[in-house]
């Protein structure tokens, strides 16, 4: 199970609110018993609601002893002596109640079946709605991206592959007015574990690199377009592979792509 | 003793365990009820009933169906909502709207007495109004996802993740001090 994804889904928040179905509650409970991270998350969510609810009450709560004499204790077991009866009326009565009980049970089981069917289709409905929400979100993101790339004063720089990886390439879309730069890194291979791509703005004479930032979460980013800021008057851009966290100066032996800004 | 053990003993009608649980949650339960009835004295009375009800129905709680606090929360919400639906309450109070926390943020007088809500203000700092409403409906009113989506006019599919973001901000505010 992908625990991070499970936690991020928001299901644990609803578990604490008490709005999940019985089936879902049992599932969360099972997962919490199995994975301590999930249990911790539930406790942290609960703690925030505890904090908010206690802040909502500013007085002094009534003390425990104010309710002690109202608590029922368990010594109220009653003994009823059985009455004798043997007439046919009472047998009819028993027979009728057995028939009624069977009928009631049948109706009850029909009803619970319907209820669980209904709950299931509600759940499916909700899942579909969630998928729609995610799809809308990703559509909106793509539209924003497209709009940005079509802007008038954007400079496009092709970064060609270097010795270490001749087949790789990247594109930079640099808006000199807003100082935003978008790196399309679709043409780069996935970085090995513990390594990350770092983007550099370069001045050529003398060669002065300035870091623009990292292409973090490269593997999980689906469209491989990264937004960075570039306030420099760059003459070229380069992308190098650096240890996680990035470096102060580029490792030029790990230079993957390089491209010169046309002036 | 862990919470689980405490709850187990409470279910076996151990008054010492019950007293501990009472001490742990009475203020929270008073707060939840206050958010609904908007009257702290009345909330105290209802909270006492809630704990008596919990004691009398201790065997109906099952850990696999949810947190102990969630179980108490549910009893408290139902008791408070019963109260505001009752006739005697309606003749006393006019304002039945769902806006306890938003009201505090907008500095509207929530009850007659001057109350110090600096704790609430700190916790709800930087939360969008929709977030505050979302938390109030889900946790303090027991609304379902569908009811929340209708009441706040947001798509049903986004309630879950939106609520997570809102609770995230609340948690951030809780740790920042």
Coordinates of C-alpha atoms in Angstrom, one line a residue:
Chain A
X1 CA 0.0 0.0 0.0
X2 CA 1.2 3.5 -0.8
X3 CA 0.9 5.0 2.7
X4 CA 1.8 8.5 1.7
X5 CA -0.9 8.6 -0.9
X6 CA -3.4 7.0 1.5
X7 CA -2.7 9.7 4.1
X8 CA -2.9 12.5 1.4
X9 CA -6.3 11.3 0.3
X10 CA -7.9 13.0 3.3
X11 CA -9.7 9.8 4.4
X12 CA -8.2 9.9 7.9
X13 CA -9.6 13.4 8.5
X14 CA -13.0 12.1 7.7
X15 CA -12.4 9.1 10.0
X16 CA -11.8 11.4 12.9
X17 CA -14.9 13.4 11.9
X18 CA -17.0 10.2 12.0
X19 CA -18.5 10.6 8.5
X20 CA -17.2 7.4 6.9
X21 CA -19.3 4.3 6.4
X22 CA -18.9 1.4 8.8
X23 CA -17.0 -0.5 6.2
X24 CA -14.6 2.3 5.6
X25 CA -14.2 2.8 9.3
X26 CA -13.2 -0.8 9.7
X27 CA -10.7 -0.5 6.9
X28 CA -9.0 2.6 8.4
X29 CA -8.9 0.9 11.7
X30 CA -7.2 -2.1 10.2
X31 CA -4.6 0.0 8.3
X32 CA -3.9 2.1 11.5
X33 CA -3.2 -1.1 13.4
X34 CA -0.8 -2.3 10.7
X35 CA 1.0 0.9 9.9
X36 CA 2.2 3.2 12.8
X37 CA 2.5 6.2 10.4
X38 CA -1.2 6.0 9.8
X39 CA -1.9 5.8 13.5
X40 CA 0.3 8.8 14.2
X41 CA -1.4 10.8 11.5
X42 CA -4.9 10.0 12.9
X43 CA -3.7 11.1 16.4
X44 CA -2.3 14.4 15.0
X45 CA -5.6 15.1 13.2
X46 CA -7.5 14.3 16.4
X47 CA -5.2 16.5 18.4
X48 CA -6.0 19.5 16.2
X49 CA -9.8 19.0 16.6
X50 CA -9.3 18.5 20.4
X51 CA -7.4 21.8 20.5
X52 CA -10.1 23.7 18.5
X53 CA -13.0 22.2 20.5
X54 CA -11.4 23.0 23.9
X55 CA -10.6 26.6 22.7
X56 CA -14.3 26.9 21.9
X57 CA -15.2 26.6 25.6
X58 CA -13.9 29.4 27.7
X59 CA -15.5 28.6 31.1
X60 CA -14.5 26.0 33.7
X61 CA -15.9 22.6 32.8
X62 CA -18.1 20.9 35.5
X63 CA -16.1 18.5 37.6
X64 CA -16.5 14.7 37.6
X65 CA -18.1 14.5 41.0
X66 CA -21.1 16.5 39.7
X67 CA -22.3 13.4 37.8
X68 CA -21.2 10.5 40.0
X69 CA -24.6 10.1 41.7
X70 CA -26.4 10.0 38.4
X71 CA -24.4 7.0 37.1
X72 CA -26.4 3.8 36.9
X73 CA -24.6 0.9 38.6
X74 CA -25.1 -2.7 37.6
X75 CA -27.1 -4.0 40.6
X76 CA -30.5 -3.6 39.1
X77 CA -31.0 -7.1 37.9
X78 CA -34.7 -8.1 38.4
X79 CA -36.1 -11.5 39.0
X80 CA -39.5 -12.3 37.6
X81 CA -41.2 -15.5 38.7
X82 CA -42.7 -17.3 35.7
X83 CA -46.5 -17.4 35.5
X84 CA -48.3 -20.6 34.7
X85 CA -50.5 -20.6 31.7
X86 CA -51.5 -23.4 29.4
X87 CA -54.6 -22.4 27.5
X88 CA -54.7 -22.7 23.7
X89 CA -54.9 -18.9 23.4
X90 CA -51.4 -18.6 24.7
X91 CA -50.1 -21.2 22.2
X92 CA -51.8 -19.3 19.4
X93 CA -50.2 -16.2 20.7
X94 CA -46.8 -17.8 20.6
X95 CA -47.4 -19.2 17.1
X96 CA -48.4 -15.7 15.9
X97 CA -45.4 -14.0 17.4
X98 CA -43.0 -16.6 15.8
X99 CA -44.6 -16.0 12.4
X100 CA -44.3 -12.2 13.0
X101 CA -40.7 -12.6 14.0
X102 CA -39.9 -14.5 10.9
X103 CA -41.6 -11.9 8.7
X104 CA -39.8 -9.1 10.5
X105 CA -36.5 -10.8 10.0
X106 CA -37.1 -11.2 6.3
X107 CA -38.0 -7.5 5.9
X108 CA -35.0 -6.5 8.0
X109 CA -32.6 -8.5 5.8
X110 CA -34.2 -7.2 2.6
X111 CA -33.8 -3.7 4.0
X112 CA -30.2 -4.1 5.0
X113 CA -29.4 -5.5 1.6
X114 CA -30.9 -2.4 0.0
X115 CA -29.1 -0.2 2.3
X116 CA -25.7 -1.7 1.6
X117 CA -26.4 -1.6 -2.2
X118 CA -27.2 2.1 -1.8
X119 CA -24.1 2.8 0.2
X120 CA -22.0 1.1 -2.4
X121 CA -23.4 3.1 -5.2
X122 CA -23.0 6.3 -3.2
X123 CA -19.4 5.3 -2.7
X124 CA -18.9 4.7 -6.4
X125 CA -20.5 8.0 -7.1
X126 CA -18.1 9.8 -4.7
X127 CA -15.1 8.0 -6.3
X128 CA -16.1 9.2 -9.7
X129 CA -16.6 12.7 -8.5
X130 CA -13.1 12.6 -7.1
X131 CA -11.7 11.5 -10.4
X132 CA -13.5 14.3 -12.2
X133 CA -12.0 16.8 -9.7
X134 CA -8.5 15.5 -10.3
X135 CA -9.0 15.6 -14.1
X136 CA -10.3 19.1 -14.0
X137 CA -7.4 20.2 -11.9
X138 CA -4.8 18.7 -14.3
X139 CA -6.7 20.2 -17.3
X140 CA -6.5 23.6 -15.7
X141 CA -2.8 23.2 -15.1
X142 CA -2.2 22.3 -18.7
X143 CA -4.1 25.3 -19.9
X144 CA -2.1 27.6 -17.7
X145 CA 1.1 26.1 -19.0
X146 CA 0.1 26.4 -22.7
X147 CA -1.0 30.0 -22.1
X148 CA 2.4 30.8 -20.5
X149 CA 4.4 29.3 -23.4
X150 CA 2.4 31.2 -26.0
X151 CA 3.2 34.6 -24.5
X152 CA 4.7 37.2 -26.9
X153 CA 8.0 38.1 -25.2
X154 CA 9.1 34.6 -24.5
X155 CA 12.6 33.4 -25.6
X156 CA 13.0 29.8 -26.6
X157 CA 16.4 28.2 -26.1
X158 CA 17.2 24.7 -27.2
X159 CA 19.6 23.0 -24.9
X160 CA 21.5 20.3 -26.9
X161 CA 22.9 17.1 -25.5
X162 CA 26.6 17.1 -24.4
X163 CA 29.4 14.4 -24.4
X164 CA 28.0 12.6 -21.4
X165 CA 24.5 12.1 -22.9
X166 CA 24.5 13.1 -26.6
X167 CA 20.9 12.0 -27.1
X168 CA 19.4 14.2 -24.3
X169 CA 18.0 17.6 -24.8
X170 CA 15.9 20.2 -23.0
X171 CA 14.1 23.4 -23.8
X172 CA 14.0 26.7 -21.9
X173 CA 11.2 29.2 -22.2
X174 CA 12.4 32.4 -20.7
X175 CA 10.2 35.4 -20.2
X176 CA 12.6 38.3 -19.7
X177 CA 9.8 40.7 -18.5
X178 CA 8.4 38.5 -15.8
X179 CA 11.8 36.8 -15.2
X180 CA 10.1 33.4 -15.2
X181 CA 11.8 30.5 -16.9
X182 CA 10.2 27.2 -17.7
X183 CA 12.4 24.2 -18.3
X184 CA 10.9 21.4 -20.4
X185 CA 13.0 18.4 -19.4
X186 CA 11.1 15.7 -21.2
X187 CA 14.3 14.8 -23.2
X188 CA 16.5 14.1 -20.1
X189 CA 17.0 10.6 -18.7
X190 CA 15.7 9.9 -15.2
X191 CA 18.3 10.9 -12.7
X192 CA 19.9 8.0 -10.6
X193 CA 18.9 7.8 -6.9
X194 CA 20.4 10.5 -4.8
X195 CA 21.1 12.7 -7.8
X196 CA 19.2 15.7 -9.1
X197 CA 19.4 18.0 -12.1
X198 CA 20.4 21.5 -11.5
X199 CA 19.8 24.4 -13.9
X200 CA 22.5 27.1 -14.4
X201 CA 22.4 30.5 -16.0
X202 CA 25.8 31.2 -17.6
X203 CA 27.7 34.3 -18.6
X204 CA 30.2 33.3 -21.2
X205 CA 33.3 35.6 -20.9
X206 CA 34.5 35.0 -18.3
X207 CA 32.4 31.8 -17.7
X208 CA 30.3 32.6 -14.6
X209 CA 27.6 30.1 -13.6
X210 CA 24.6 31.1 -11.4
X211 CA 22.3 28.4 -10.1
X212 CA 18.6 28.8 -11.0
X213 CA 17.4 25.9 -9.0
X214 CA 16.8 22.1 -9.0
X215 CA 14.4 20.0 -11.1
X216 CA 13.1 18.4 -7.9
X217 CA 10.7 15.4 -7.9
X218 CA 11.8 14.7 -11.5
X219 CA 10.4 11.2 -11.5
X220 CA 7.0 12.0 -10.0
X221 CA 6.4 15.1 -12.1
X222 CA 4.2 13.9 -15.0
X223 CA 4.6 16.7 -17.6
X224 CA 8.3 17.3 -16.8
X225 CA 8.0 21.1 -17.1
X226 CA 9.5 23.0 -14.2
X227 CA 9.0 26.7 -13.3
X228 CA 12.0 28.6 -12.0
X229 CA 12.9 32.3 -11.7
X230 CA 15.7 33.9 -13.7
X231 CA 16.5 37.5 -12.9
X232 CA 20.0 37.3 -14.6
X233 CA 21.0 38.6 -18.0
X234 CA 21.9 35.1 -19.1
X235 CA 23.9 34.3 -22.2
X236 CA 23.5 30.5 -22.0
X237 CA 21.8 27.8 -19.9
X238 CA 23.1 24.5 -18.8
X239 CA 21.8 21.5 -16.9
X240 CA 24.1 19.4 -14.8
X241 CA 23.6 16.3 -12.6
X242 CA 24.4 17.0 -9.0
X243 CA 24.2 15.2 -5.7
X244 CA 20.8 15.6 -3.9
X245 CA 20.3 19.1 -2.6
X246 CA 22.3 20.6 -5.5
X247 CA 25.9 22.1 -5.6
X248 CA 27.4 25.6 -5.3
X249 CA 29.3 25.2 -8.6
X250 CA 28.3 23.1 -11.5
X251 CA 30.1 19.7 -12.0
X252 CA 31.1 20.3 -15.6
X253 CA 31.9 16.6 -16.2
X254 CA 28.2 16.0 -15.6
X255 CA 27.0 18.6 -18.0
X256 CA 24.0 17.0 -19.8
X257 CA 22.7 19.8 -21.9
X258 CA 23.8 23.3 -22.9
X259 CA 22.2 26.0 -25.1
X260 CA 23.1 29.6 -26.0
X261 CA 20.6 32.4 -25.9
X262 CA 20.3 34.1 -29.3
X263 CA 20.6 37.8 -29.0
Chain B
X1 CA -2.1 3.2 30.9
X2 CA -2.8 3.7 27.2
X3 CA -6.0 5.2 25.8
X4 CA -7.1 1.7 24.5
X5 CA -6.7 0.2 28.0
X6 CA -8.5 3.0 29.6
X7 CA -11.4 2.7 27.2
X8 CA -11.5 -1.1 27.7
X9 CA -11.7 -0.6 31.5
X10 CA -14.4 2.0 31.1
X11 CA -16.4 -0.5 29.1
X12 CA -16.0 -2.9 32.0
X13 CA -17.7 -0.2 34.2
X14 CA -14.5 0.8 35.9
X15 CA -15.3 4.2 37.5
X16 CA -11.7 5.2 37.9
X17 CA -11.1 4.8 34.1
X18 CA -14.2 6.7 33.4
X19 CA -13.2 9.5 35.7
X20 CA -9.9 9.8 33.7
X21 CA -11.7 9.8 30.4
X22 CA -14.1 12.4 31.7
X23 CA -11.1 14.6 32.7
X24 CA -9.5 14.1 29.3
X25 CA -12.5 15.1 27.2
X26 CA -15.0 17.1 29.3
X27 CA -13.7 20.5 28.1
X28 CA -13.7 19.4 24.4
X29 CA -17.2 18.1 24.7
X30 CA -18.3 21.4 26.3
X31 CA -16.6 23.2 23.4
X32 CA -18.3 21.1 20.7
X33 CA -21.7 21.7 22.3
X34 CA -21.1 25.4 22.8
X35 CA -20.4 25.7 19.1
X36 CA -23.9 24.4 18.5
X37 CA -26.0 25.9 21.2
X38 CA -23.9 29.0 21.7
X39 CA -24.5 29.1 25.4
X40 CA -21.8 27.9 27.8
X41 CA -24.0 27.2 30.8
X42 CA -26.4 25.2 28.7
X43 CA -23.4 23.4 27.1
X44 CA -22.2 22.3 30.5
X45 CA -25.6 20.8 31.4
X46 CA -25.7 18.9 28.1
X47 CA -22.1 17.8 28.4
X48 CA -22.9 16.2 31.8
X49 CA -25.8 14.3 30.1
X50 CA -23.5 13.2 27.3
X51 CA -21.1 11.5 29.8
X52 CA -23.9 9.9 31.6
X53 CA -25.2 8.6 28.3
X54 CA -21.7 7.3 27.4
X55 CA -21.5 5.5 30.7
X56 CA -24.8 3.9 30.3
X57 CA -24.1 2.8 26.7
X58 CA -20.4 2.0 27.2
X59 CA -20.8 -1.5 25.7
X60 CA -22.1 0.0 22.3
X61 CA -18.6 1.4 21.6
X62 CA -16.3 -0.7 19.3
X63 CA -12.8 0.4 18.6
X64 CA -13.0 -1.0 15.0
X65 CA -15.7 1.5 14.2
X66 CA -13.8 4.6 15.1
X67 CA -11.9 6.6 17.7
X68 CA -13.3 6.9 21.2
X69 CA -13.3 10.7 20.9
X70 CA -15.2 10.4 17.6
X71 CA -17.8 8.3 19.4
X72 CA -18.2 10.8 22.2
X73 CA -18.2 13.6 19.7
X74 CA -21.1 12.0 17.9
X75 CA -23.2 11.6 21.1
X76 CA -22.4 15.2 22.0
X77 CA -23.4 16.6 18.5
X78 CA -26.7 14.6 18.6
X79 CA -27.5 15.8 22.1
X80 CA -26.8 19.4 21.3
X81 CA -28.8 19.3 18.0
X82 CA -31.7 17.7 19.8
X83 CA -31.6 20.6 22.2
X84 CA -31.7 23.3 19.6
X85 CA -34.6 21.6 17.9
X86 CA -36.5 21.5 21.1
X87 CA -39.3 24.0 21.7
X88 CA -37.9 25.6 24.8
X89 CA -34.7 26.5 23.0
X90 CA -36.5 28.0 20.0
X91 CA -38.4 30.3 22.1
X92 CA -35.2 31.5 23.8
X93 CA -32.9 31.8 20.9
X94 CA -33.4 33.1 17.5
X95 CA -30.0 32.6 15.9
X96 CA -29.8 29.0 14.7
X97 CA -27.3 29.5 11.9
X98 CA -24.1 27.5 11.5
X99 CA -21.5 30.2 12.0
X100 CA -20.0 29.8 15.4
X101 CA -16.3 30.0 14.3
X102 CA -16.9 32.4 11.5
X103 CA -18.8 34.5 14.0
X104 CA -15.8 34.6 16.3
X105 CA -13.5 35.5 13.4
X106 CA -15.7 38.3 12.4
X107 CA -15.9 39.4 16.0
X108 CA -19.6 39.1 16.3
X109 CA -20.9 38.6 19.8
X110 CA -21.5 34.9 20.1
X111 CA -23.1 34.9 23.5
X112 CA -24.2 37.7 25.8
X113 CA -21.1 37.5 28.1
X114 CA -17.8 38.9 26.9
X115 CA -15.7 35.8 26.2
X116 CA -12.0 35.5 25.4
X117 CA -11.6 33.6 22.2
X118 CA -7.9 34.3 21.6
X119 CA -7.3 30.5 21.5
X120 CA -9.8 30.0 18.7
X121 CA -8.4 33.1 16.8
X122 CA -4.9 31.7 17.0
X123 CA -5.9 28.3 15.8
X124 CA -8.0 29.6 12.9
X125 CA -5.4 32.2 11.8
X126 CA -5.0 32.3 8.0
X127 CA -7.8 29.8 7.4
X128 CA -10.1 30.8 4.5
X129 CA -13.7 31.3 5.5
X130 CA -14.7 28.2 3.5
X131 CA -12.1 26.2 5.5
X132 CA -13.5 27.4 8.8
X133 CA -17.0 26.5 7.7
X134 CA -15.9 23.2 6.3
X135 CA -14.3 22.2 9.7
X136 CA -17.4 23.4 11.6
X137 CA -19.8 21.4 9.5
X138 CA -17.8 18.2 9.4
X139 CA -16.6 18.0 13.0
X140 CA -18.9 20.2 15.0
X141 CA -22.1 19.4 13.1
X142 CA -21.6 15.9 11.8
X143 CA -22.4 16.8 8.2
X144 CA -21.7 14.2 5.5
X145 CA -19.5 15.0 2.5
X146 CA -22.6 15.4 0.4
X147 CA -24.3 17.7 2.8
X148 CA -21.1 19.8 3.1
X149 CA -20.8 20.0 -0.7
X150 CA -24.4 21.3 -1.0
X151 CA -24.2 23.7 2.0
X152 CA -21.0 25.3 0.9
X153 CA -21.5 24.9 -2.9
X154 CA -18.3 23.1 -3.6
X155 CA -17.9 19.9 -5.8
X156 CA -18.5 16.7 -3.8
X157 CA -15.3 15.2 -5.1
X158 CA -13.2 18.0 -3.6
X159 CA -14.5 17.9 0.0
X160 CA -12.1 15.3 1.1
X161 CA -8.9 16.9 -0.1
X162 CA -10.0 20.4 0.7
X163 CA -10.7 19.4 4.3
X164 CA -7.3 17.8 4.5
X165 CA -5.7 21.1 3.5
X166 CA -7.8 23.0 6.0
X167 CA -6.9 20.6 8.8
X168 CA -3.3 21.0 7.7
X169 CA -3.4 24.7 8.3
X170 CA -5.0 24.1 11.6
X171 CA -2.2 21.7 12.6
X172 CA 0.4 24.3 11.5
X173 CA -1.2 26.9 13.7
X174 CA -1.3 24.5 16.6
X175 CA 2.4 23.9 16.5
X176 CA 3.4 27.5 15.9
X177 CA 3.3 29.5 19.1

